[in-house]
Amino acid sequence: MYYWNDLAEIPAGIGPTVITIGNFDGVHLGHQHVLNRLVKAAREQDAAAVAISFDPHPAQVHRPESAPELIMGTVDRVQALADTGLDGLLMMHYDMDLASLTAEEFVRTVLVDALHAKTVVIGHDVRFGRGNAGDLETMRALGAELGFDVEAVDDFGALADGPASGRRCSSTWIREALREGDVRTAARLLGRTHRMRGEVVHGAARGRELGFPTANLAPEASGLIPADGIYAGWLVDEAGARWPAAVSVGSNPTFEGVSRQVEAHVIDRPAEDVHDFNLYGQHVVVEFVERLRGMVAYTGPEALVEQMCLDVERTRNVLSTETAAGR
């Protein structure tokens, strides 16, 4: 996939293209529904499939005090978009200059002049241009004037069962699920396990003292932090090795003065790796499969160690079931 950060990076000879536009936070099943149609249309028209997205998220520019937490960081968003089969991704730097373009200026400058759009594939709720004044009908009118077709894609209903059956798949729903610790529902909406990415840094070493060493993610790690609790999950190191892990999220209430953090205890390492397993300084991925329990304050280290042994066993059982099911 070609990746451009600026219009000046787009080669002059590109085109024709089939284009879609969006923030794509999470690149969830609803986004994938549109992107899959985009790629199919591009193949049918012998054109390049190109997505346009924005960094930072527009809400972080217009209303930083109330902007939503991002489900994933830019690195994971780019990778998830590439996985859909796109030929190109234009990640535009979002600032007030870009926001000041009218709907027509944006379409002429970006879609037509730079990318030579043949077809634009968008959802019915698309908004673009200054003040979000542009919508689906605006795009259709501009397409008729400027020479490209517009295909509107219906919403994707992600879940066919449960109390939210028929609810529109959305980034908002995924954020709600993660804030409740419901990583199972988040995974169903995302089409993959929710993940965080960050550097492993030194912590207070309490886990190591108790016999459960952990990889602590730096506070700057990307990805929405789910609700406090203990999770069965995976840790993927820089070499691509995927390790089963019991993941703790929150401030450990058994000890005072501990700030909120995400830490993963890798389990079932080969005996020869136990003393050489060093993740400090690595940028790793932590995946959340299932929430095992909430955070509890224990009477002391002994009770905590007993519970941690139970957590490890439950993690082992959950992940072995996942592996056996091919998930």
Short mmCIF file of C-alpha atoms in Angstrom, two decimals:
data_model
loop_
_atom_site.label_atom_id
_atom_site.label_comp_id
_atom_site.label_asym_id
_atom_site.label_seq_id
_atom_site.Cartn_x
_atom_site.Cartn_y
_atom_site.Cartn_z
CA MET A 1 0.00 0.00 0.00
CA TYR A 2 1.27 3.47 -0.88
CA TYR A 3 1.21 5.89 2.04
CA TRP A 4 1.14 9.67 1.62
CA ASN A 5 1.13 12.37 4.28
CA ASP A 6 0.71 15.31 1.91
CA LEU A 7 -0.79 16.08 -1.49
CA ALA A 8 2.68 16.91 -2.77
CA GLU A 9 3.74 13.29 -2.21
CA ILE A 10 1.07 11.88 -4.54
CA PRO A 11 2.59 11.02 -7.95
CA ALA A 12 1.23 13.06 -10.84
CA GLY A 13 0.37 9.97 -12.88
CA ILE A 14 -1.93 8.37 -10.33
CA GLY A 15 -5.46 7.57 -11.37
CA PRO A 16 -8.09 6.84 -11.99
CA THR A 17 -8.99 6.16 -8.35
CA VAL A 18 -11.92 4.99 -6.30
CA ILE A 19 -11.91 6.95 -3.04
CA THR A 20 -13.48 6.93 0.39
CA ILE A 21 -13.10 9.41 3.25
CA GLY A 22 -13.21 8.89 7.02
CA ASN A 23 -11.49 9.02 10.38
CA PHE A 24 -11.61 5.22 10.64
CA ASP A 25 -10.90 5.12 14.36
CA GLY A 26 -10.83 1.40 15.14
CA VAL A 27 -11.21 0.34 11.49
CA HIS A 28 -14.18 -1.68 12.81
CA LEU A 29 -16.57 -3.91 10.86
CA GLY A 30 -18.61 -0.90 9.74
CA HIS A 31 -15.51 0.74 8.30
CA GLN A 32 -14.42 -2.56 6.77
CA HIS A 33 -17.84 -2.88 5.11
CA VAL A 34 -17.24 0.41 3.26
CA LEU A 35 -13.57 -0.33 2.55
CA ASN A 36 -14.32 -3.79 1.17
CA ARG A 37 -16.86 -2.26 -1.20
CA LEU A 38 -14.29 0.38 -2.16
CA VAL A 39 -11.68 -2.22 -3.05
CA LYS A 40 -14.22 -4.31 -5.00
CA ALA A 41 -15.37 -1.26 -6.97
CA ALA A 42 -11.77 -0.30 -7.73
CA ARG A 43 -11.02 -3.76 -9.08
CA GLU A 44 -14.17 -3.67 -11.21
CA GLN A 45 -13.19 -0.29 -12.67
CA ASP A 46 -9.48 -1.04 -13.12
CA ALA A 47 -8.69 1.80 -10.72
CA ALA A 48 -6.66 2.30 -7.55
CA ALA A 49 -8.45 1.95 -4.21
CA VAL A 50 -7.53 4.96 -2.04
CA ALA A 51 -8.71 6.02 1.42
CA ILE A 52 -8.37 9.52 2.84
CA SER A 53 -8.03 9.87 6.60
CA PHE A 54 -6.88 12.50 9.08
CA ASP A 55 -4.32 12.87 11.85
CA PRO A 56 -4.97 14.20 14.42
CA HIS A 57 -8.65 13.36 14.72
CA PRO A 58 -10.65 16.49 13.77
CA ALA A 59 -12.37 16.53 17.18
CA GLN A 60 -8.95 16.94 18.83
CA VAL A 61 -8.52 20.18 16.87
CA HIS A 62 -12.03 21.62 17.15
CA ARG A 63 -12.95 20.56 20.70
CA PRO A 64 -9.92 19.09 22.47
CA GLU A 65 -11.60 19.30 25.87
CA SER A 66 -14.34 16.84 24.82
CA ALA A 67 -12.71 14.87 22.00
CA PRO A 68 -13.29 11.11 22.25
CA GLU A 69 -10.49 8.81 23.35
CA LEU A 70 -9.01 7.11 20.31
CA ILE A 71 -9.55 3.37 20.04
CA MET A 72 -6.20 2.87 18.31
CA GLY A 73 -3.03 4.76 17.54
CA THR A 74 -1.95 5.83 14.07
CA VAL A 75 0.45 2.89 13.56
CA ASP A 76 -2.30 0.35 14.17
CA ARG A 77 -4.85 2.33 12.16
CA VAL A 78 -2.54 2.41 9.12
CA GLN A 79 -1.86 -1.32 9.43
CA ALA A 80 -5.56 -2.16 9.77
CA LEU A 81 -6.37 -0.03 6.73
CA ALA A 82 -3.62 -1.72 4.73
CA ASP A 83 -5.05 -5.11 5.68
CA THR A 84 -8.28 -4.28 3.79
CA GLY A 85 -6.43 -4.35 0.46
CA LEU A 86 -6.13 -0.62 -0.21
CA ASP A 87 -3.73 0.51 -2.89
CA GLY A 88 -3.11 3.89 -1.27
CA LEU A 89 -3.75 5.85 1.92
CA LEU A 90 -3.61 9.64 2.18
CA MET A 91 -3.22 10.56 5.85
CA MET A 92 -3.82 14.30 5.84
CA HIS A 93 -2.57 16.49 8.67
CA TYR A 94 -5.72 18.00 10.12
CA ASP A 95 -5.41 21.64 11.14
CA MET A 96 -7.46 24.82 10.82
CA ASP A 97 -6.17 25.45 7.29
CA LEU A 98 -7.58 22.13 6.12
CA ALA A 99 -10.74 22.69 8.16
CA SER A 100 -11.28 26.06 6.43
CA LEU A 101 -11.69 24.48 2.97
CA THR A 102 -15.26 24.51 1.74
CA ALA A 103 -16.79 21.22 0.65
CA GLU A 104 -16.24 22.16 -3.00
CA GLU A 105 -12.63 23.30 -2.42
CA PHE A 106 -11.84 20.04 -0.62
CA VAL A 107 -13.34 17.89 -3.37
CA ARG A 108 -11.71 19.85 -6.21
CA THR A 109 -8.28 20.07 -4.60
CA VAL A 110 -7.97 16.60 -3.06
CA LEU A 111 -10.32 14.20 -4.81
CA VAL A 112 -10.20 15.58 -8.34
CA ASP A 113 -6.95 17.49 -8.89
CA ALA A 114 -4.66 15.31 -6.72
CA LEU A 115 -6.26 11.86 -6.90
CA HIS A 116 -8.26 11.97 -10.16
CA ALA A 117 -11.32 10.35 -8.63
CA LYS A 118 -13.46 8.16 -10.86
CA THR A 119 -15.81 7.02 -8.09
CA VAL A 120 -16.34 8.06 -4.47
CA VAL A 121 -17.67 5.39 -2.09
CA ILE A 122 -19.14 6.82 1.13
CA GLY A 123 -21.67 6.18 3.87
CA HIS A 124 -25.02 7.96 4.02
CA ASP A 125 -23.88 10.00 7.05
CA VAL A 126 -20.71 11.42 5.47
CA ARG A 127 -19.82 15.02 6.39
CA PHE A 128 -16.95 17.05 4.94
CA GLY A 129 -15.79 20.59 4.23
CA ARG A 130 -15.89 23.74 6.35
CA GLY A 131 -18.28 23.36 9.25
CA ASN A 132 -19.13 19.84 8.00
CA ALA A 133 -21.42 21.55 5.50
CA GLY A 134 -20.92 18.87 2.84
CA ASP A 135 -23.03 15.71 2.90
CA LEU A 136 -24.02 12.88 0.55
CA GLU A 137 -26.17 15.12 -1.66
CA THR A 138 -23.35 17.67 -1.84
CA MET A 139 -20.98 14.95 -2.99
CA ARG A 140 -23.45 13.75 -5.62
CA ALA A 141 -23.89 17.27 -6.96
CA LEU A 142 -20.13 17.83 -7.11
CA GLY A 143 -19.67 14.45 -8.77
CA ALA A 144 -22.14 15.38 -11.50
CA GLU A 145 -20.32 18.69 -12.02
CA LEU A 146 -16.74 17.43 -11.80
CA GLY A 147 -17.06 14.07 -13.51
CA PHE A 148 -17.02 11.31 -10.89
CA ASP A 149 -19.63 8.83 -9.71
CA VAL A 150 -20.83 8.50 -6.11
CA GLU A 151 -21.81 5.21 -4.48
CA ALA A 152 -23.53 5.32 -1.08
CA VAL A 153 -23.01 2.28 1.17
CA ASP A 154 -25.67 1.29 3.70
CA ASP A 155 -24.84 0.98 7.42
CA PHE A 156 -23.47 -2.28 8.71
CA GLY A 157 -25.27 -3.94 11.64
CA ALA A 158 -22.53 -5.85 13.44
CA LEU A 159 -24.35 -8.06 15.93
CA ALA A 160 -27.27 -10.30 15.06
CA ASP A 161 -27.99 -11.37 18.64
CA GLY A 162 -28.04 -10.02 22.18
CA PRO A 163 -29.69 -6.91 23.64
CA ALA A 164 -27.99 -4.62 21.09
CA SER A 165 -29.09 -6.66 18.08
CA GLY A 166 -29.35 -4.44 15.01
CA ARG A 167 -27.48 -1.52 16.55
CA ARG A 168 -25.29 0.33 14.08
CA CYS A 169 -21.64 -0.64 14.38
CA SER A 170 -19.73 2.46 15.50
CA SER A 171 -16.60 3.70 17.23
CA THR A 172 -18.86 5.10 19.96
CA TRP A 173 -20.23 1.64 20.75
CA ILE A 174 -16.71 0.18 20.89
CA ARG A 175 -15.59 2.92 23.31
CA GLU A 176 -18.60 2.17 25.51
CA ALA A 177 -17.77 -1.54 25.56
CA LEU A 178 -14.12 -0.92 26.42
CA ARG A 179 -14.97 1.49 29.23
CA GLU A 180 -17.10 -1.31 30.70
CA GLY A 181 -14.32 -3.85 30.25
CA ASP A 182 -16.41 -5.77 27.71
CA VAL A 183 -13.52 -6.59 25.42
CA ARG A 184 -15.47 -9.52 23.94
CA THR A 185 -18.10 -7.19 22.45
CA ALA A 186 -15.38 -4.77 21.35
CA ALA A 187 -13.63 -7.62 19.52
CA ARG A 188 -16.85 -8.64 17.76
CA LEU A 189 -17.32 -5.07 16.55
CA LEU A 190 -13.68 -4.63 15.56
CA GLY A 191 -13.34 -8.00 13.89
CA ARG A 192 -10.19 -8.61 15.98
CA THR A 193 -9.03 -8.29 19.58
CA HIS A 194 -8.61 -4.79 20.98
CA ARG A 195 -4.98 -3.84 21.45
CA MET A 196 -2.62 -1.29 22.93
CA ARG A 197 0.89 -0.53 21.70
CA GLY A 198 3.73 1.02 23.67
CA GLU A 199 7.23 0.85 25.09
CA VAL A 200 7.97 -1.44 28.03
CA VAL A 201 9.30 0.66 30.91
CA HIS A 202 10.51 -0.03 34.42
CA GLY A 203 7.86 -0.07 37.14
CA ALA A 204 7.97 -0.52 40.90
CA ALA A 205 9.05 -4.18 40.47
CA ARG A 206 6.37 -5.34 42.92
CA GLY A 207 5.27 -8.06 40.51
CA ARG A 208 8.80 -9.42 40.25
CA GLU A 209 9.14 -9.41 44.05
CA LEU A 210 5.93 -11.45 44.28
CA GLY A 211 7.04 -13.91 41.60
CA PHE A 212 4.94 -12.39 38.80
CA PRO A 213 7.20 -10.08 36.75
CA THR A 214 5.29 -7.77 34.43
CA ALA A 215 5.94 -5.74 31.28
CA ASN A 216 4.70 -2.25 32.09
CA LEU A 217 3.49 -0.10 29.20
CA ALA A 218 4.64 3.52 29.18
CA PRO A 219 1.91 6.10 29.94
CA GLU A 220 2.20 7.32 26.32
CA ALA A 221 1.07 3.93 24.96
CA SER A 222 -1.53 4.17 22.20
CA GLY A 223 -4.94 2.54 22.24
CA LEU A 224 -7.91 3.06 24.52
CA ILE A 225 -7.31 1.66 28.01
CA PRO A 226 -10.20 -0.65 28.96
CA ALA A 227 -11.86 -0.66 32.38
CA ASP A 228 -9.73 -1.51 35.40
CA GLY A 229 -9.38 -5.21 36.03
CA ILE A 230 -7.52 -8.38 35.14
CA TYR A 231 -7.67 -9.68 31.57
CA ALA A 232 -6.59 -12.78 29.70
CA GLY A 233 -4.63 -11.59 26.69
CA TRP A 234 -1.53 -11.75 24.56
CA LEU A 235 1.73 -9.84 24.40
CA VAL A 236 3.44 -9.54 21.02
CA ASP A 237 7.11 -8.56 21.20
CA GLU A 238 9.20 -6.73 18.60
CA ALA A 239 10.28 -10.00 17.01
CA GLY A 240 6.63 -10.91 16.42
CA ALA A 241 6.51 -13.65 19.07
CA ARG A 242 3.03 -13.88 20.63
CA TRP A 243 3.03 -14.72 24.34
CA PRO A 244 0.03 -15.62 26.53
CA ALA A 245 -0.35 -13.06 29.29
CA ALA A 246 -2.41 -12.09 32.32
CA VAL A 247 -2.91 -8.34 31.93
CA SER A 248 -3.59 -5.95 34.79
CA VAL A 249 -5.19 -2.55 34.18
CA GLY A 250 -5.54 0.04 36.93
CA SER A 251 -3.91 1.15 40.14
CA ASN A 252 -3.34 -1.88 42.37
CA PRO A 253 -5.52 -1.13 45.43
CA THR A 254 -3.49 -3.51 47.61
CA PHE A 255 -0.60 -1.03 47.53
CA GLU A 256 -0.82 2.71 48.20
CA GLY A 257 0.49 5.35 45.84
CA VAL A 258 0.27 3.27 42.66
CA SER A 259 -0.86 5.23 39.58
CA ARG A 260 -3.06 3.68 36.89
CA GLN A 261 -1.06 1.46 34.58
CA VAL A 262 -1.23 -1.41 32.09
CA GLU A 263 1.08 -4.35 32.81
CA ALA A 264 1.28 -7.82 31.32
CA HIS A 265 2.60 -10.93 33.06
CA VAL A 266 3.75 -13.39 30.39
CA ILE A 267 2.95 -16.99 31.34
CA ASP A 268 4.22 -20.40 30.28
CA ARG A 269 7.58 -19.29 28.92
CA PRO A 270 10.04 -22.09 28.12
CA ALA A 271 12.28 -22.83 31.11
CA GLU A 272 15.39 -21.76 29.21
CA ASP A 273 13.85 -18.30 28.56
CA VAL A 274 12.88 -17.45 32.11
CA HIS A 275 16.07 -15.65 33.09
CA ASP A 276 16.82 -14.16 29.66
CA PHE A 277 13.35 -12.78 28.95
CA ASN A 278 13.89 -9.02 28.89
CA LEU A 279 11.35 -6.73 27.22
CA TYR A 280 12.57 -3.39 28.61
CA GLY A 281 12.78 -0.79 25.87
CA GLN A 282 10.85 -2.89 23.37
CA HIS A 283 7.71 -1.57 21.73
CA VAL A 284 5.14 -4.31 22.24
CA VAL A 285 1.46 -4.94 21.56
CA VAL A 286 -0.92 -6.05 24.31
CA GLU A 287 -4.16 -7.71 23.18
CA PHE A 288 -7.20 -8.04 25.44
CA VAL A 289 -9.21 -11.26 25.04
CA GLU A 290 -11.46 -11.49 28.13
CA ARG A 291 -11.94 -9.61 31.40
CA LEU A 292 -11.52 -12.04 34.28
CA ARG A 293 -12.41 -9.78 37.21
CA GLY A 294 -12.35 -6.25 38.54
CA MET A 295 -9.72 -4.76 40.81
CA VAL A 296 -9.92 -5.81 44.47
CA ALA A 297 -7.96 -4.67 47.53
CA TYR A 298 -6.50 -7.68 49.34
CA THR A 299 -5.44 -7.90 52.97
CA GLY A 300 -1.78 -8.31 52.03
CA PRO A 301 0.71 -9.75 49.57
CA GLU A 302 -0.07 -13.38 50.49
CA ALA A 303 -3.74 -13.08 49.56
CA LEU A 304 -2.80 -11.18 46.41
CA VAL A 305 -0.35 -13.90 45.32
CA GLU A 306 -3.02 -16.56 45.86
CA GLN A 307 -5.44 -14.61 43.64
CA MET A 308 -2.76 -14.02 41.01
CA CYS A 309 -2.17 -17.77 40.78
CA LEU A 310 -5.89 -18.21 40.12
CA ASP A 311 -5.77 -15.41 37.51
CA VAL A 312 -2.93 -17.13 35.68
CA GLU A 313 -4.79 -20.43 35.62
CA ARG A 314 -7.95 -18.76 34.31
CA THR A 315 -5.89 -16.94 31.69
CA ARG A 316 -4.37 -20.22 30.58
CA ASN A 317 -7.83 -21.80 30.25
CA VAL A 318 -9.32 -18.86 28.33
CA LEU A 319 -6.45 -18.65 25.87
CA SER A 320 -6.27 -22.41 25.31
CA THR A 321 -9.97 -22.31 24.40
CA GLU A 322 -9.32 -19.40 22.03
CA THR A 323 -6.46 -21.26 20.37
CA ALA A 324 -8.48 -24.46 20.03
CA ALA A 325 -11.32 -22.49 18.43
CA GLY A 326 -8.88 -20.92 15.97
CA ARG A 327 -9.63 -17.39 17.12
#
